[in-house]
Amino acid sequence: MSSSTNQHLLFDHLIELRSRLLKAVLSVLVFFCSMIYFANDIYAYVSLPLLAVMPESGQMIATGVASSFFAPFKLTIVLAIFISMPYILFQIWSFIAPGLYRNEKKLMGPLMLGSSFLFYGGISFAYYVVFPIVFAFFTSVAPEGVNIATDISSYLDFVLKLFFAFGIVFEIPIVIILLCWTGFTTPKSLREKRPYVAVGSFVIAMLLTPPDIISQTLLAIPMLLLFEFGVFISSIYYTKSDDEHAEEENNE
């Protein structure tokens, strides 16, 4: 294949990549523009777990000059990215799919769908399970005479950090399946490393969450459960792969 042909193919791939990226960015802009009018309502909903456990004298405040505008604005941008994630993953899938084999395409489709589901599951777990417990603990241990007044920008940074942490951590089964699929490791090898995984889960939880034992534990335990789930699914895939190889050998 000549160098001019290679350059032409590379140019075509770059054009397609630009097209996919523009579509992904456009989807984020569409969702952002459709939600920006409700930015304050969205922030109010996200702040409910804290407001629900605050004492009567407690309140949320804006210490920055423009915090009351930029905090809901920033949250709306992040929410638009979250909602667009399945479409963004679809664009990634559409770009790499032509270079995959048929059996790889069969696996990648469910993985894309599963990764979106797990990402949203992690965010939902953080909002509905972790936040009420963590905020109830924080407000209950406040010294007597201290009026709780949380800055809205600080609160947003806190919850977004946990959203990303739980969203990413809930992708563990997908990572394990990919590692086993590519031959980097095997389910049997992963089972033998359970003690190290348990220690590593708490270390990662310590790095990804605020410095309190409650949120760290609430992240580490799902990590261990998701690890076991990923190993279980990988074992099923390995069994099916072995059966397919055996069937091919019999046919030969």
PDB file of C-alpha atoms in Angstrom:
ATOM      1  CA  MET A   1       0.000   0.000   0.000  1.00  0.00           C
ATOM      2  CA  SER A   2       1.493   3.345  -1.072  1.00  0.00           C
ATOM      3  CA  SER A   3       2.180   6.203   1.311  1.00  0.00           C
ATOM      4  CA  SER A   4      -0.383   8.393  -0.464  1.00  0.00           C
ATOM      5  CA  THR A   5      -3.060   5.739   0.145  1.00  0.00           C
ATOM      6  CA  ASN A   6      -2.094   5.548   3.822  1.00  0.00           C
ATOM      7  CA  GLN A   7      -2.288   9.299   4.133  1.00  0.00           C
ATOM      8  CA  HIS A   8      -5.692   9.301   2.457  1.00  0.00           C
ATOM      9  CA  LEU A   9      -6.993   6.651   4.871  1.00  0.00           C
ATOM     10  CA  LEU A  10      -5.576   8.541   7.840  1.00  0.00           C
ATOM     11  CA  PHE A  11      -7.226  11.729   6.617  1.00  0.00           C
ATOM     12  CA  ASP A  12     -10.580   9.917   6.274  1.00  0.00           C
ATOM     13  CA  HIS A  13     -10.262   8.558   9.835  1.00  0.00           C
ATOM     14  CA  LEU A  14      -9.458  12.021  11.174  1.00  0.00           C
ATOM     15  CA  ILE A  15     -12.479  13.487   9.393  1.00  0.00           C
ATOM     16  CA  GLU A  16     -14.718  10.769  10.841  1.00  0.00           C
ATOM     17  CA  LEU A  17     -13.218  11.277  14.312  1.00  0.00           C
ATOM     18  CA  ARG A  18     -13.914  15.012  14.071  1.00  0.00           C
ATOM     19  CA  SER A  19     -17.481  14.273  13.004  1.00  0.00           C
ATOM     20  CA  ARG A  20     -18.018  11.909  15.942  1.00  0.00           C
ATOM     21  CA  LEU A  21     -16.563  14.421  18.399  1.00  0.00           C
ATOM     22  CA  LEU A  22     -18.726  17.227  17.046  1.00  0.00           C
ATOM     23  CA  LYS A  23     -21.831  15.066  17.394  1.00  0.00           C
ATOM     24  CA  ALA A  24     -20.893  14.235  20.986  1.00  0.00           C
ATOM     25  CA  VAL A  25     -20.307  17.910  21.838  1.00  0.00           C
ATOM     26  CA  LEU A  26     -23.538  18.882  20.100  1.00  0.00           C
ATOM     27  CA  SER A  27     -25.507  16.373  22.187  1.00  0.00           C
ATOM     28  CA  VAL A  28     -24.083  17.924  25.370  1.00  0.00           C
ATOM     29  CA  LEU A  29     -25.017  21.420  24.152  1.00  0.00           C
ATOM     30  CA  VAL A  30     -28.558  20.319  23.290  1.00  0.00           C
ATOM     31  CA  PHE A  31     -29.149  18.874  26.763  1.00  0.00           C
ATOM     32  CA  PHE A  32     -27.469  21.856  28.412  1.00  0.00           C
ATOM     33  CA  CYS A  33     -29.606  24.392  26.535  1.00  0.00           C
ATOM     34  CA  SER A  34     -32.763  22.444  27.336  1.00  0.00           C
ATOM     35  CA  MET A  35     -31.966  22.384  31.081  1.00  0.00           C
ATOM     36  CA  ILE A  36     -30.306  25.747  31.737  1.00  0.00           C
ATOM     37  CA  TYR A  37     -33.679  27.393  32.487  1.00  0.00           C
ATOM     38  CA  PHE A  38     -34.164  24.861  35.304  1.00  0.00           C
ATOM     39  CA  ALA A  39     -30.609  25.212  36.669  1.00  0.00           C
ATOM     40  CA  ASN A  40     -31.730  26.485  40.079  1.00  0.00           C
ATOM     41  CA  ASP A  41     -34.347  23.743  40.388  1.00  0.00           C
ATOM     42  CA  ILE A  42     -31.746  21.116  39.490  1.00  0.00           C
ATOM     43  CA  TYR A  43     -29.377  22.444  42.132  1.00  0.00           C
ATOM     44  CA  ALA A  44     -32.187  22.476  44.690  1.00  0.00           C
ATOM     45  CA  TYR A  45     -32.880  18.804  43.959  1.00  0.00           C
ATOM     46  CA  VAL A  46     -29.209  17.846  44.273  1.00  0.00           C
ATOM     47  CA  SER A  47     -28.977  19.697  47.603  1.00  0.00           C
ATOM     48  CA  LEU A  48     -31.994  17.884  49.108  1.00  0.00           C
ATOM     49  CA  PRO A  49     -29.939  15.180  50.907  1.00  0.00           C
ATOM     50  CA  LEU A  50     -28.125  17.881  52.886  1.00  0.00           C
ATOM     51  CA  LEU A  51     -31.111  20.160  53.452  1.00  0.00           C
ATOM     52  CA  ALA A  52     -33.176  17.210  54.718  1.00  0.00           C
ATOM     53  CA  VAL A  53     -30.827  16.605  57.664  1.00  0.00           C
ATOM     54  CA  MET A  54     -29.865  20.177  58.457  1.00  0.00           C
ATOM     55  CA  PRO A  55     -31.082  21.623  61.756  1.00  0.00           C
ATOM     56  CA  GLU A  56     -33.644  24.419  61.604  1.00  0.00           C
ATOM     57  CA  SER A  57     -30.946  27.032  62.087  1.00  0.00           C
ATOM     58  CA  GLY A  58     -28.788  25.600  59.302  1.00  0.00           C
ATOM     59  CA  GLN A  59     -28.758  26.907  55.765  1.00  0.00           C
ATOM     60  CA  MET A  60     -26.803  26.954  52.511  1.00  0.00           C
ATOM     61  CA  ILE A  61     -24.961  30.176  51.668  1.00  0.00           C
ATOM     62  CA  ALA A  62     -23.104  31.694  48.717  1.00  0.00           C
ATOM     63  CA  THR A  63     -19.807  33.220  49.865  1.00  0.00           C
ATOM     64  CA  GLY A  64     -18.597  34.133  46.383  1.00  0.00           C
ATOM     65  CA  VAL A  65     -19.928  37.127  44.461  1.00  0.00           C
ATOM     66  CA  ALA A  66     -21.086  34.981  41.530  1.00  0.00           C
ATOM     67  CA  SER A  67     -21.472  31.647  43.323  1.00  0.00           C
ATOM     68  CA  SER A  68     -25.257  31.776  43.204  1.00  0.00           C
ATOM     69  CA  PHE A  69     -25.018  31.821  39.386  1.00  0.00           C
ATOM     70  CA  PHE A  70     -21.979  29.668  38.637  1.00  0.00           C
ATOM     71  CA  ALA A  71     -22.802  26.749  40.965  1.00  0.00           C
ATOM     72  CA  PRO A  72     -26.133  25.851  39.263  1.00  0.00           C
ATOM     73  CA  PHE A  73     -24.563  26.652  35.864  1.00  0.00           C
ATOM     74  CA  LYS A  74     -21.666  24.250  36.503  1.00  0.00           C
ATOM     75  CA  LEU A  75     -24.010  21.551  37.770  1.00  0.00           C
ATOM     76  CA  THR A  76     -26.139  21.832  34.631  1.00  0.00           C
ATOM     77  CA  ILE A  77     -23.087  21.378  32.411  1.00  0.00           C
ATOM     78  CA  VAL A  78     -22.011  18.278  34.297  1.00  0.00           C
ATOM     79  CA  LEU A  79     -25.550  16.887  34.223  1.00  0.00           C
ATOM     80  CA  ALA A  80     -25.703  17.442  30.448  1.00  0.00           C
ATOM     81  CA  ILE A  81     -22.499  15.412  30.079  1.00  0.00           C
ATOM     82  CA  PHE A  82     -23.903  12.647  32.286  1.00  0.00           C
ATOM     83  CA  ILE A  83     -27.138  12.435  30.300  1.00  0.00           C
ATOM     84  CA  SER A  84     -25.242  12.488  26.993  1.00  0.00           C
ATOM     85  CA  MET A  85     -22.936   9.668  28.058  1.00  0.00           C
ATOM     86  CA  PRO A  86     -24.803   6.845  26.231  1.00  0.00           C
ATOM     87  CA  TYR A  87     -24.766   8.850  23.001  1.00  0.00           C
ATOM     88  CA  ILE A  88     -21.081   9.718  23.501  1.00  0.00           C
ATOM     89  CA  LEU A  89     -20.286   6.030  24.007  1.00  0.00           C
ATOM     90  CA  PHE A  90     -22.325   5.217  20.894  1.00  0.00           C
ATOM     91  CA  GLN A  91     -20.182   7.631  18.873  1.00  0.00           C
ATOM     92  CA  ILE A  92     -17.041   5.975  20.229  1.00  0.00           C
ATOM     93  CA  TRP A  93     -18.483   2.573  19.377  1.00  0.00           C
ATOM     94  CA  SER A  94     -19.416   3.682  15.843  1.00  0.00           C
ATOM     95  CA  PHE A  95     -15.867   4.928  15.271  1.00  0.00           C
ATOM     96  CA  ILE A  96     -14.067   1.768  16.392  1.00  0.00           C
ATOM     97  CA  ALA A  97     -16.648  -0.822  15.250  1.00  0.00           C
ATOM     98  CA  PRO A  98     -15.415  -1.120  11.619  1.00  0.00           C
ATOM     99  CA  GLY A  99     -12.035  -2.330  12.887  1.00  0.00           C
ATOM    100  CA  LEU A 100     -13.457  -5.065  15.118  1.00  0.00           C
ATOM    101  CA  TYR A 101     -14.098  -8.730  14.360  1.00  0.00           C
ATOM    102  CA  ARG A 102     -17.616 -10.121  14.501  1.00  0.00           C
ATOM    103  CA  ASN A 103     -17.155 -11.765  17.933  1.00  0.00           C
ATOM    104  CA  GLU A 104     -15.664  -8.523  19.256  1.00  0.00           C
ATOM    105  CA  LYS A 105     -18.668  -6.548  18.026  1.00  0.00           C
ATOM    106  CA  LYS A 106     -20.991  -8.969  19.831  1.00  0.00           C
ATOM    107  CA  LEU A 107     -19.199  -8.283  23.093  1.00  0.00           C
ATOM    108  CA  MET A 108     -18.642  -4.538  22.734  1.00  0.00           C
ATOM    109  CA  GLY A 109     -22.318  -3.697  22.218  1.00  0.00           C
ATOM    110  CA  PRO A 110     -23.476  -5.134  25.582  1.00  0.00           C
ATOM    111  CA  LEU A 111     -20.396  -3.628  27.265  1.00  0.00           C
ATOM    112  CA  MET A 112     -21.312  -0.143  26.043  1.00  0.00           C
ATOM    113  CA  LEU A 113     -24.874  -0.564  27.303  1.00  0.00           C
ATOM    114  CA  GLY A 114     -23.708  -2.086  30.575  1.00  0.00           C
ATOM    115  CA  SER A 115     -21.154   0.663  31.195  1.00  0.00           C
ATOM    116  CA  SER A 116     -23.846   3.344  30.868  1.00  0.00           C
ATOM    117  CA  PHE A 117     -26.171   1.452  33.204  1.00  0.00           C
ATOM    118  CA  LEU A 118     -23.431   0.939  35.804  1.00  0.00           C
ATOM    119  CA  PHE A 119     -22.325   4.581  35.604  1.00  0.00           C
ATOM    120  CA  TYR A 120     -25.852   5.802  36.292  1.00  0.00           C
ATOM    121  CA  GLY A 121     -26.200   3.139  38.976  1.00  0.00           C
ATOM    122  CA  GLY A 122     -23.122   4.479  40.761  1.00  0.00           C
ATOM    123  CA  ILE A 123     -24.460   8.032  40.706  1.00  0.00           C
ATOM    124  CA  SER A 124     -27.871   6.889  41.974  1.00  0.00           C
ATOM    125  CA  PHE A 125     -26.249   4.865  44.755  1.00  0.00           C
ATOM    126  CA  ALA A 126     -24.260   7.911  45.843  1.00  0.00           C
ATOM    127  CA  TYR A 127     -27.306  10.189  45.844  1.00  0.00           C
ATOM    128  CA  TYR A 128     -29.908   7.928  47.424  1.00  0.00           C
ATOM    129  CA  VAL A 129     -27.758   5.837  49.788  1.00  0.00           C
ATOM    130  CA  VAL A 130     -24.428   7.517  50.535  1.00  0.00           C
ATOM    131  CA  PHE A 131     -25.437  11.181  50.756  1.00  0.00           C
ATOM    132  CA  PRO A 132     -28.219  10.760  53.370  1.00  0.00           C
ATOM    133  CA  ILE A 133     -25.934   8.701  55.609  1.00  0.00           C
ATOM    134  CA  VAL A 134     -22.856  10.913  55.240  1.00  0.00           C
ATOM    135  CA  PHE A 135     -24.679  14.234  55.633  1.00  0.00           C
ATOM    136  CA  ALA A 136     -26.694  12.969  58.601  1.00  0.00           C
ATOM    137  CA  PHE A 137     -23.429  11.985  60.279  1.00  0.00           C
ATOM    138  CA  PHE A 138     -21.703  15.297  59.514  1.00  0.00           C
ATOM    139  CA  THR A 139     -24.566  17.394  60.842  1.00  0.00           C
ATOM    140  CA  SER A 140     -25.014  15.245  63.954  1.00  0.00           C
ATOM    141  CA  VAL A 141     -21.398  15.631  65.097  1.00  0.00           C
ATOM    142  CA  ALA A 142     -21.304  19.418  64.796  1.00  0.00           C
ATOM    143  CA  PRO A 143     -20.240  20.987  68.109  1.00  0.00           C
ATOM    144  CA  GLU A 144     -22.928  22.659  70.182  1.00  0.00           C
ATOM    145  CA  GLY A 145     -23.354  26.314  69.324  1.00  0.00           C
ATOM    146  CA  VAL A 146     -21.992  25.877  65.788  1.00  0.00           C
ATOM    147  CA  ASN A 147     -24.422  27.026  63.110  1.00  0.00           C
ATOM    148  CA  ILE A 148     -24.162  24.858  59.985  1.00  0.00           C
ATOM    149  CA  ALA A 149     -23.914  27.078  56.890  1.00  0.00           C
ATOM    150  CA  THR A 150     -22.609  25.186  53.853  1.00  0.00           C
ATOM    151  CA  ASP A 151     -21.310  27.143  50.874  1.00  0.00           C
ATOM    152  CA  ILE A 152     -23.114  26.108  47.684  1.00  0.00           C
ATOM    153  CA  SER A 153     -19.880  25.904  45.654  1.00  0.00           C
ATOM    154  CA  SER A 154     -18.169  23.746  48.262  1.00  0.00           C
ATOM    155  CA  TYR A 155     -21.201  21.479  48.434  1.00  0.00           C
ATOM    156  CA  LEU A 156     -21.273  21.120  44.648  1.00  0.00           C
ATOM    157  CA  ASP A 157     -17.564  20.225  44.508  1.00  0.00           C
ATOM    158  CA  PHE A 158     -18.146  17.648  47.245  1.00  0.00           C
ATOM    159  CA  VAL A 159     -21.092  15.916  45.584  1.00  0.00           C
ATOM    160  CA  LEU A 160     -19.550  15.993  42.094  1.00  0.00           C
ATOM    161  CA  LYS A 161     -16.422  14.344  43.456  1.00  0.00           C
ATOM    162  CA  LEU A 162     -18.535  11.562  44.943  1.00  0.00           C
ATOM    163  CA  PHE A 163     -20.654  11.281  41.785  1.00  0.00           C
ATOM    164  CA  PHE A 164     -17.545  10.767  39.656  1.00  0.00           C
ATOM    165  CA  ALA A 165     -15.986   8.403  42.192  1.00  0.00           C
ATOM    166  CA  PHE A 166     -19.024   6.140  42.436  1.00  0.00           C
ATOM    167  CA  GLY A 167     -19.768   6.375  38.716  1.00  0.00           C
ATOM    168  CA  ILE A 168     -16.251   5.279  37.802  1.00  0.00           C
ATOM    169  CA  VAL A 169     -15.990   2.624  40.508  1.00  0.00           C
ATOM    170  CA  PHE A 170     -19.229   1.012  39.361  1.00  0.00           C
ATOM    171  CA  GLU A 171     -17.458   0.321  36.033  1.00  0.00           C
ATOM    172  CA  ILE A 172     -15.328  -2.352  37.734  1.00  0.00           C
ATOM    173  CA  PRO A 173     -17.247  -5.290  36.177  1.00  0.00           C
ATOM    174  CA  ILE A 174     -16.679  -3.825  32.699  1.00  0.00           C
ATOM    175  CA  VAL A 175     -12.957  -3.425  33.370  1.00  0.00           C
ATOM    176  CA  ILE A 176     -12.671  -6.995  34.636  1.00  0.00           C
ATOM    177  CA  ILE A 177     -14.513  -8.389  31.627  1.00  0.00           C
ATOM    178  CA  LEU A 178     -12.218  -6.465  29.265  1.00  0.00           C
ATOM    179  CA  LEU A 179      -9.103  -7.638  31.105  1.00  0.00           C
ATOM    180  CA  CYS A 180     -10.198 -11.252  30.869  1.00  0.00           C
ATOM    181  CA  TRP A 181     -11.382 -10.856  27.278  1.00  0.00           C
ATOM    182  CA  THR A 182      -8.013  -9.474  26.130  1.00  0.00           C
ATOM    183  CA  GLY A 183      -6.164 -12.292  27.898  1.00  0.00           C
ATOM    184  CA  PHE A 184      -4.445  -9.978  30.365  1.00  0.00           C
ATOM    185  CA  THR A 185      -5.745 -12.083  33.246  1.00  0.00           C
ATOM    186  CA  THR A 186      -8.208 -14.879  34.012  1.00  0.00           C
ATOM    187  CA  PRO A 187     -11.126 -15.261  36.459  1.00  0.00           C
ATOM    188  CA  LYS A 188      -9.168 -17.908  38.362  1.00  0.00           C
ATOM    189  CA  SER A 189      -6.208 -15.567  38.775  1.00  0.00           C
ATOM    190  CA  LEU A 190      -8.485 -12.771  39.981  1.00  0.00           C
ATOM    191  CA  ARG A 191     -10.103 -15.031  42.576  1.00  0.00           C
ATOM    192  CA  GLU A 192      -6.667 -15.827  43.983  1.00  0.00           C
ATOM    193  CA  LYS A 193      -6.002 -12.108  44.443  1.00  0.00           C
ATOM    194  CA  ARG A 194      -9.099 -11.403  46.582  1.00  0.00           C
ATOM    195  CA  PRO A 195      -7.115 -10.395  49.717  1.00  0.00           C
ATOM    196  CA  TYR A 196      -5.126  -7.834  47.714  1.00  0.00           C
ATOM    197  CA  VAL A 197      -8.283  -6.567  46.041  1.00  0.00           C
ATOM    198  CA  ALA A 198      -9.919  -6.053  49.449  1.00  0.00           C
ATOM    199  CA  VAL A 199      -6.997  -3.961  50.693  1.00  0.00           C
ATOM    200  CA  GLY A 200      -6.756  -2.089  47.402  1.00  0.00           C
ATOM    201  CA  SER A 201     -10.469  -1.268  47.491  1.00  0.00           C
ATOM    202  CA  PHE A 202     -10.145   0.570  50.791  1.00  0.00           C
ATOM    203  CA  VAL A 203      -7.001   2.353  49.612  1.00  0.00           C
ATOM    204  CA  ILE A 204      -8.736   3.526  46.410  1.00  0.00           C
ATOM    205  CA  ALA A 205     -11.821   4.535  48.396  1.00  0.00           C
ATOM    206  CA  MET A 206      -9.589   6.575  50.696  1.00  0.00           C
ATOM    207  CA  LEU A 207      -8.102   8.404  47.697  1.00  0.00           C
ATOM    208  CA  LEU A 208     -11.379   9.035  45.849  1.00  0.00           C
ATOM    209  CA  THR A 209     -13.606  10.124  48.723  1.00  0.00           C
ATOM    210  CA  PRO A 210     -13.442  12.860  51.370  1.00  0.00           C
ATOM    211  CA  PRO A 211     -11.446  12.025  54.514  1.00  0.00           C
ATOM    212  CA  ASP A 212     -14.196  10.308  56.477  1.00  0.00           C
ATOM    213  CA  ILE A 213     -14.532   6.615  57.206  1.00  0.00           C
ATOM    214  CA  ILE A 214     -18.233   6.423  56.309  1.00  0.00           C
ATOM    215  CA  SER A 215     -17.994   7.471  52.659  1.00  0.00           C
ATOM    216  CA  GLN A 216     -14.807   5.427  52.276  1.00  0.00           C
ATOM    217  CA  THR A 217     -16.516   2.294  53.564  1.00  0.00           C
ATOM    218  CA  LEU A 218     -19.633   2.920  51.490  1.00  0.00           C
ATOM    219  CA  LEU A 219     -17.415   3.049  48.398  1.00  0.00           C
ATOM    220  CA  ALA A 220     -15.100   0.144  49.268  1.00  0.00           C
ATOM    221  CA  ILE A 221     -17.896  -2.381  49.944  1.00  0.00           C
ATOM    222  CA  PRO A 222     -19.606  -1.874  46.543  1.00  0.00           C
ATOM    223  CA  MET A 223     -16.170  -2.152  44.922  1.00  0.00           C
ATOM    224  CA  LEU A 224     -15.718  -5.609  46.422  1.00  0.00           C
ATOM    225  CA  LEU A 225     -19.218  -6.705  45.389  1.00  0.00           C
ATOM    226  CA  LEU A 226     -18.726  -5.362  41.875  1.00  0.00           C
ATOM    227  CA  PHE A 227     -15.392  -7.158  41.667  1.00  0.00           C
ATOM    228  CA  GLU A 228     -17.088 -10.461  42.480  1.00  0.00           C
ATOM    229  CA  PHE A 229     -19.828  -9.722  39.942  1.00  0.00           C
ATOM    230  CA  GLY A 230     -17.267  -8.963  37.248  1.00  0.00           C
ATOM    231  CA  VAL A 231     -15.374 -12.179  37.962  1.00  0.00           C
ATOM    232  CA  PHE A 232     -18.628 -14.149  37.808  1.00  0.00           C
ATOM    233  CA  ILE A 233     -19.606 -12.678  34.427  1.00  0.00           C
ATOM    234  CA  SER A 234     -16.070 -13.234  33.111  1.00  0.00           C
ATOM    235  CA  SER A 235     -16.256 -16.867  34.194  1.00  0.00           C
ATOM    236  CA  ILE A 236     -19.448 -17.327  32.161  1.00  0.00           C
ATOM    237  CA  TYR A 237     -17.767 -15.757  29.140  1.00  0.00           C
ATOM    238  CA  TYR A 238     -14.733 -18.009  29.579  1.00  0.00           C
ATOM    239  CA  THR A 239     -16.956 -21.084  29.755  1.00  0.00           C
ATOM    240  CA  LYS A 240     -18.772 -20.089  26.575  1.00  0.00           C
ATOM    241  CA  SER A 241     -15.467 -19.411  24.819  1.00  0.00           C
ATOM    242  CA  ASP A 242     -14.113 -22.834  25.793  1.00  0.00           C
ATOM    243  CA  ASP A 243     -17.294 -24.497  24.536  1.00  0.00           C
ATOM    244  CA  GLU A 244     -17.049 -22.674  21.222  1.00  0.00           C
ATOM    245  CA  HIS A 245     -13.419 -23.717  20.774  1.00  0.00           C
ATOM    246  CA  ALA A 246     -14.284 -27.325  21.589  1.00  0.00           C
ATOM    247  CA  GLU A 247     -17.150 -27.262  19.092  1.00  0.00           C
ATOM    248  CA  GLU A 248     -14.853 -25.868  16.392  1.00  0.00           C
ATOM    249  CA  GLU A 249     -12.307 -28.624  17.043  1.00  0.00           C
ATOM    250  CA  ASN A 250     -15.020 -31.292  16.824  1.00  0.00           C
ATOM    251  CA  ASN A 251     -16.249 -29.879  13.528  1.00  0.00           C
ATOM    252  CA  GLU A 252     -12.734 -30.069  12.152  1.00  0.00           C
TER     253      GLU A 252
END
